[in-house]
């Protein structure tokens, strides 16, 4: 999957800041090669995130990428929360027959007391989750890519699509963080 420049689209026009790398686009036929590309992104993600947010002060962590959006601190915590939920769904799809999984209210999660913690707590969490995702994803077979779960509100989602989203989602929010910090 090719990620676009977070600040400009291909024609040089300003991108929709809500989707700075574009919306998730999953190939019609996901291959193991696609999976390995996405896993490389996931594997290197926490290093890139840490380089972006490690030295930020309180004011920088409170910056937003657009009016009404989550701030940098909330984004980092959201990324960890979301990867945790998506990893669990991935494992369920691989171990159960089309399990139904609940949605999680991202807005309510984003304002819980633990989102006031240092972003380092979520980066450490991401290191472990992403390591597990890469290990699991590296061992998948073509057949396993078609396994699925049923999302409570979004319907059936395959393992292949979930792996694409795991990689895209992190990059999507890293671009949001970079936009916030550029203001």
PDB file of C-alpha atoms in Angstrom:
ATOM      1  CA  UNK A   1       0.000   0.000   0.000  1.00  0.00           C
ATOM      2  CA  UNK A   2       1.385   3.377  -0.901  1.00  0.00           C
ATOM      3  CA  UNK A   3       0.853   6.193   1.597  1.00  0.00           C
ATOM      4  CA  UNK A   4       0.448   9.692   0.183  1.00  0.00           C
ATOM      5  CA  UNK A   5       2.221  12.823   1.350  1.00  0.00           C
ATOM      6  CA  UNK A   6       0.251  13.889   4.418  1.00  0.00           C
ATOM      7  CA  UNK A   7       0.028  17.533   3.372  1.00  0.00           C
ATOM      8  CA  UNK A   8      -0.620  17.447  -0.380  1.00  0.00           C
ATOM      9  CA  UNK A   9      -2.472  15.130  -2.685  1.00  0.00           C
ATOM     10  CA  UNK A  10      -1.011  13.959  -5.983  1.00  0.00           C
ATOM     11  CA  UNK A  11      -2.150  17.098  -7.832  1.00  0.00           C
ATOM     12  CA  UNK A  12      -0.601  19.427  -5.236  1.00  0.00           C
ATOM     13  CA  UNK A  13      -3.974  20.465  -3.856  1.00  0.00           C
ATOM     14  CA  UNK A  14      -4.533  20.647  -0.122  1.00  0.00           C
ATOM     15  CA  UNK A  15      -5.784  17.322   1.160  1.00  0.00           C
ATOM     16  CA  UNK A  16      -8.764  16.842   3.402  1.00  0.00           C
ATOM     17  CA  UNK A  17      -7.042  17.090   6.792  1.00  0.00           C
ATOM     18  CA  UNK A  18      -9.429  14.474   8.170  1.00  0.00           C
ATOM     19  CA  UNK A  19      -7.806  11.935   5.807  1.00  0.00           C
ATOM     20  CA  UNK A  20      -4.284  13.263   5.262  1.00  0.00           C
ATOM     21  CA  UNK A  21      -3.026  10.050   3.635  1.00  0.00           C
ATOM     22  CA  UNK A  22      -6.325   9.342   1.916  1.00  0.00           C
ATOM     23  CA  UNK A  23      -9.013   6.907   2.945  1.00  0.00           C
ATOM     24  CA  UNK A  24      -8.168   3.257   3.448  1.00  0.00           C
ATOM     25  CA  UNK A  25      -7.966   1.466   0.114  1.00  0.00           C
ATOM     26  CA  UNK A  26      -7.606  -2.300   0.230  1.00  0.00           C
ATOM     27  CA  UNK A  27      -6.649  -4.104  -2.985  1.00  0.00           C
ATOM     28  CA  UNK A  28      -9.384  -6.327  -4.366  1.00  0.00           C
ATOM     29  CA  UNK A  29      -7.038  -9.318  -4.059  1.00  0.00           C
ATOM     30  CA  UNK A  30      -4.722  -8.956  -1.065  1.00  0.00           C
ATOM     31  CA  UNK A  31      -1.528 -10.974  -1.425  1.00  0.00           C
ATOM     32  CA  UNK A  32       1.011 -12.125   1.117  1.00  0.00           C
ATOM     33  CA  UNK A  33       3.329  -9.542  -0.471  1.00  0.00           C
ATOM     34  CA  UNK A  34       0.832  -6.798   0.478  1.00  0.00           C
ATOM     35  CA  UNK A  35       0.707  -8.191   4.002  1.00  0.00           C
ATOM     36  CA  UNK A  36       4.495  -8.138   4.351  1.00  0.00           C
ATOM     37  CA  UNK A  37       4.618  -4.508   3.126  1.00  0.00           C
ATOM     38  CA  UNK A  38       2.040  -3.510   5.726  1.00  0.00           C
ATOM     39  CA  UNK A  39       3.851  -5.464   8.431  1.00  0.00           C
ATOM     40  CA  UNK A  40       7.073  -3.533   7.680  1.00  0.00           C
ATOM     41  CA  UNK A  41       5.161  -0.291   8.302  1.00  0.00           C
ATOM     42  CA  UNK A  42       3.734  -1.645  11.550  1.00  0.00           C
ATOM     43  CA  UNK A  43       7.129  -2.942  12.669  1.00  0.00           C
ATOM     44  CA  UNK A  44       8.827   0.439  12.282  1.00  0.00           C
ATOM     45  CA  UNK A  45       5.906   2.512  13.526  1.00  0.00           C
ATOM     46  CA  UNK A  46       6.728   2.986  17.202  1.00  0.00           C
ATOM     47  CA  UNK A  47      10.236   4.207  16.363  1.00  0.00           C
ATOM     48  CA  UNK A  48       8.787   6.784  13.985  1.00  0.00           C
ATOM     49  CA  UNK A  49       6.078   7.788  16.448  1.00  0.00           C
ATOM     50  CA  UNK A  50       8.561   8.104  19.298  1.00  0.00           C
ATOM     51  CA  UNK A  51      10.861  10.321  17.166  1.00  0.00           C
ATOM     52  CA  UNK A  52       7.880  12.576  16.497  1.00  0.00           C
ATOM     53  CA  UNK A  53       6.523  12.917  20.042  1.00  0.00           C
ATOM     54  CA  UNK A  54       9.369  12.116  22.461  1.00  0.00           C
ATOM     55  CA  UNK A  55      10.558  15.635  23.179  1.00  0.00           C
ATOM     56  CA  UNK A  56       7.215  17.416  23.106  1.00  0.00           C
ATOM     57  CA  UNK A  57       6.218  19.690  25.941  1.00  0.00           C
ATOM     58  CA  UNK A  58       2.738  20.062  27.448  1.00  0.00           C
ATOM     59  CA  UNK A  59       1.745  22.785  24.980  1.00  0.00           C
ATOM     60  CA  UNK A  60       2.814  20.761  21.949  1.00  0.00           C
ATOM     61  CA  UNK A  61       0.981  17.670  23.222  1.00  0.00           C
ATOM     62  CA  UNK A  62      -2.175  19.790  23.408  1.00  0.00           C
ATOM     63  CA  UNK A  63      -1.993  20.916  19.758  1.00  0.00           C
ATOM     64  CA  UNK A  64      -4.718  19.763  17.385  1.00  0.00           C
ATOM     65  CA  UNK A  65      -4.628  19.175  13.631  1.00  0.00           C
ATOM     66  CA  UNK A  66      -7.996  20.902  13.083  1.00  0.00           C
ATOM     67  CA  UNK A  67     -10.673  22.623  15.146  1.00  0.00           C
ATOM     68  CA  UNK A  68     -12.528  20.144  17.314  1.00  0.00           C
ATOM     69  CA  UNK A  69     -10.053  17.305  16.779  1.00  0.00           C
ATOM     70  CA  UNK A  70      -8.219  15.272  19.355  1.00  0.00           C
ATOM     71  CA  UNK A  71      -4.928  16.707  20.533  1.00  0.00           C
ATOM     72  CA  UNK A  72      -1.574  14.995  20.018  1.00  0.00           C
ATOM     73  CA  UNK A  73      -1.701  13.304  23.433  1.00  0.00           C
ATOM     74  CA  UNK A  74      -5.195  11.933  22.772  1.00  0.00           C
ATOM     75  CA  UNK A  75      -4.145  10.766  19.314  1.00  0.00           C
ATOM     76  CA  UNK A  76      -1.221   8.758  20.693  1.00  0.00           C
ATOM     77  CA  UNK A  77      -3.446   7.117  23.289  1.00  0.00           C
ATOM     78  CA  UNK A  78      -6.151   6.488  20.667  1.00  0.00           C
ATOM     79  CA  UNK A  79      -3.663   4.767  18.365  1.00  0.00           C
ATOM     80  CA  UNK A  80      -2.755   2.341  21.160  1.00  0.00           C
ATOM     81  CA  UNK A  81      -6.400   1.775  22.127  1.00  0.00           C
ATOM     82  CA  UNK A  82      -7.375   1.136  18.544  1.00  0.00           C
ATOM     83  CA  UNK A  83      -4.467  -1.203  17.768  1.00  0.00           C
ATOM     84  CA  UNK A  84      -5.359  -3.172  20.900  1.00  0.00           C
ATOM     85  CA  UNK A  85      -8.967  -3.564  19.753  1.00  0.00           C
ATOM     86  CA  UNK A  86      -7.995  -4.407  16.175  1.00  0.00           C
ATOM     87  CA  UNK A  87      -5.389  -6.958  17.322  1.00  0.00           C
ATOM     88  CA  UNK A  88      -7.996  -8.706  19.439  1.00  0.00           C
ATOM     89  CA  UNK A  89     -10.391  -8.813  16.484  1.00  0.00           C
ATOM     90  CA  UNK A  90      -7.638 -10.218  14.265  1.00  0.00           C
ATOM     91  CA  UNK A  91      -6.934 -13.026  16.746  1.00  0.00           C
ATOM     92  CA  UNK A  92     -10.632 -13.785  17.119  1.00  0.00           C
ATOM     93  CA  UNK A  93     -11.015 -14.047  13.335  1.00  0.00           C
ATOM     94  CA  UNK A  94      -8.128 -16.516  13.244  1.00  0.00           C
ATOM     95  CA  UNK A  95      -9.352 -18.658  16.136  1.00  0.00           C
ATOM     96  CA  UNK A  96     -13.159 -18.551  16.023  1.00  0.00           C
ATOM     97  CA  UNK A  97     -15.642 -19.060  13.197  1.00  0.00           C
ATOM     98  CA  UNK A  98     -16.894 -15.603  12.155  1.00  0.00           C
ATOM     99  CA  UNK A  99     -17.175 -14.195  15.674  1.00  0.00           C
ATOM    100  CA  UNK A 100     -19.204 -11.058  16.277  1.00  0.00           C
ATOM    101  CA  UNK A 101     -17.172  -8.285  17.892  1.00  0.00           C
ATOM    102  CA  UNK A 102     -18.457  -5.131  19.560  1.00  0.00           C
ATOM    103  CA  UNK A 103     -17.652  -1.636  18.427  1.00  0.00           C
ATOM    104  CA  UNK A 104     -15.846   0.588  20.909  1.00  0.00           C
ATOM    105  CA  UNK A 105     -16.832   4.201  21.474  1.00  0.00           C
ATOM    106  CA  UNK A 106     -13.608   5.961  20.471  1.00  0.00           C
ATOM    107  CA  UNK A 107     -14.849   9.340  21.704  1.00  0.00           C
ATOM    108  CA  UNK A 108     -15.559   7.996  25.185  1.00  0.00           C
ATOM    109  CA  UNK A 109     -12.256   6.117  25.271  1.00  0.00           C
ATOM    110  CA  UNK A 110     -10.430   9.345  24.297  1.00  0.00           C
ATOM    111  CA  UNK A 111     -11.596  11.167  27.426  1.00  0.00           C
ATOM    112  CA  UNK A 112     -10.992   8.485  30.037  1.00  0.00           C
ATOM    113  CA  UNK A 113      -8.540   9.364  32.855  1.00  0.00           C
ATOM    114  CA  UNK A 114      -5.775   7.152  31.451  1.00  0.00           C
ATOM    115  CA  UNK A 115      -5.507   9.457  28.421  1.00  0.00           C
ATOM    116  CA  UNK A 116      -3.946  12.066  30.714  1.00  0.00           C
ATOM    117  CA  UNK A 117      -0.929   9.768  31.231  1.00  0.00           C
ATOM    118  CA  UNK A 118       2.369  10.327  29.511  1.00  0.00           C
ATOM    119  CA  UNK A 119       2.264   9.277  25.850  1.00  0.00           C
ATOM    120  CA  UNK A 120       5.141   6.938  26.669  1.00  0.00           C
ATOM    121  CA  UNK A 121       2.681   4.534  28.315  1.00  0.00           C
ATOM    122  CA  UNK A 122       0.839   4.121  25.018  1.00  0.00           C
ATOM    123  CA  UNK A 123       4.036   3.912  22.972  1.00  0.00           C
ATOM    124  CA  UNK A 124       5.232   1.057  25.186  1.00  0.00           C
ATOM    125  CA  UNK A 125       1.859  -0.619  24.742  1.00  0.00           C
ATOM    126  CA  UNK A 126       2.117  -0.178  20.966  1.00  0.00           C
ATOM    127  CA  UNK A 127       5.589  -1.698  20.915  1.00  0.00           C
ATOM    128  CA  UNK A 128       4.230  -4.916  22.375  1.00  0.00           C
ATOM    129  CA  UNK A 129       1.014  -5.003  20.352  1.00  0.00           C
ATOM    130  CA  UNK A 130       2.794  -4.226  17.082  1.00  0.00           C
ATOM    131  CA  UNK A 131       5.436  -6.867  17.788  1.00  0.00           C
ATOM    132  CA  UNK A 132       2.645  -9.393  18.265  1.00  0.00           C
ATOM    133  CA  UNK A 133       0.819  -8.219  15.111  1.00  0.00           C
ATOM    134  CA  UNK A 134       3.992  -8.584  13.031  1.00  0.00           C
ATOM    135  CA  UNK A 135       4.700 -12.036  14.436  1.00  0.00           C
ATOM    136  CA  UNK A 136       1.156 -13.200  13.826  1.00  0.00           C
ATOM    137  CA  UNK A 137       0.891 -11.583  10.402  1.00  0.00           C
ATOM    138  CA  UNK A 138       4.211 -13.020   9.226  1.00  0.00           C
ATOM    139  CA  UNK A 139       2.913 -16.547   9.683  1.00  0.00           C
ATOM    140  CA  UNK A 140      -0.403 -16.151   7.859  1.00  0.00           C
ATOM    141  CA  UNK A 141      -1.352 -18.285   4.899  1.00  0.00           C
ATOM    142  CA  UNK A 142      -3.354 -17.180   1.852  1.00  0.00           C
ATOM    143  CA  UNK A 143      -6.319 -19.143   3.209  1.00  0.00           C
ATOM    144  CA  UNK A 144      -6.188 -17.352   6.576  1.00  0.00           C
ATOM    145  CA  UNK A 145      -6.399 -13.958   4.839  1.00  0.00           C
ATOM    146  CA  UNK A 146     -10.014 -14.771   3.977  1.00  0.00           C
ATOM    147  CA  UNK A 147     -11.071 -15.607   7.533  1.00  0.00           C
ATOM    148  CA  UNK A 148     -13.316 -12.953   9.033  1.00  0.00           C
ATOM    149  CA  UNK A 149     -15.165 -11.529  11.975  1.00  0.00           C
ATOM    150  CA  UNK A 150     -18.460  -9.702  12.089  1.00  0.00           C
ATOM    151  CA  UNK A 151     -18.163  -6.148  13.387  1.00  0.00           C
ATOM    152  CA  UNK A 152     -21.242  -5.067  15.316  1.00  0.00           C
ATOM    153  CA  UNK A 153     -21.788  -2.005  13.113  1.00  0.00           C
ATOM    154  CA  UNK A 154     -19.521  -2.465  10.042  1.00  0.00           C
ATOM    155  CA  UNK A 155     -20.388  -6.048   9.125  1.00  0.00           C
ATOM    156  CA  UNK A 156     -17.982  -8.712   7.902  1.00  0.00           C
ATOM    157  CA  UNK A 157     -14.275  -7.825   7.862  1.00  0.00           C
ATOM    158  CA  UNK A 158     -11.569 -10.187   6.642  1.00  0.00           C
ATOM    159  CA  UNK A 159      -8.152 -10.759   8.168  1.00  0.00           C
ATOM    160  CA  UNK A 160      -6.610  -9.217   5.023  1.00  0.00           C
ATOM    161  CA  UNK A 161      -8.669  -6.033   5.395  1.00  0.00           C
ATOM    162  CA  UNK A 162      -7.930  -5.827   9.116  1.00  0.00           C
ATOM    163  CA  UNK A 163      -4.167  -6.025   8.470  1.00  0.00           C
ATOM    164  CA  UNK A 164      -4.459  -3.254   5.880  1.00  0.00           C
ATOM    165  CA  UNK A 165      -6.328  -1.137   8.405  1.00  0.00           C
ATOM    166  CA  UNK A 166      -3.814  -1.867  11.169  1.00  0.00           C
ATOM    167  CA  UNK A 167      -1.062  -0.354   8.995  1.00  0.00           C
ATOM    168  CA  UNK A 168      -3.147   2.471   7.500  1.00  0.00           C
ATOM    169  CA  UNK A 169      -4.647   3.596  10.809  1.00  0.00           C
ATOM    170  CA  UNK A 170      -1.284   4.217  12.454  1.00  0.00           C
ATOM    171  CA  UNK A 171       0.025   6.167   9.454  1.00  0.00           C
ATOM    172  CA  UNK A 172      -3.232   8.122   9.247  1.00  0.00           C
ATOM    173  CA  UNK A 173      -2.866   9.368  12.814  1.00  0.00           C
ATOM    174  CA  UNK A 174       0.894   9.941  12.588  1.00  0.00           C
ATOM    175  CA  UNK A 175       0.070  12.317   9.730  1.00  0.00           C
ATOM    176  CA  UNK A 176      -2.500  14.036  11.984  1.00  0.00           C
ATOM    177  CA  UNK A 177       0.155  14.459  14.677  1.00  0.00           C
ATOM    178  CA  UNK A 178       2.620  15.932  12.196  1.00  0.00           C
ATOM    179  CA  UNK A 179       0.005  18.356  10.913  1.00  0.00           C
ATOM    180  CA  UNK A 180      -0.822  19.462  14.478  1.00  0.00           C
ATOM    181  CA  UNK A 181       2.849  19.996  15.264  1.00  0.00           C
ATOM    182  CA  UNK A 182       3.393  22.000  12.073  1.00  0.00           C
ATOM    183  CA  UNK A 183       0.873  24.639  13.197  1.00  0.00           C
TER     184      UNK A 183
END
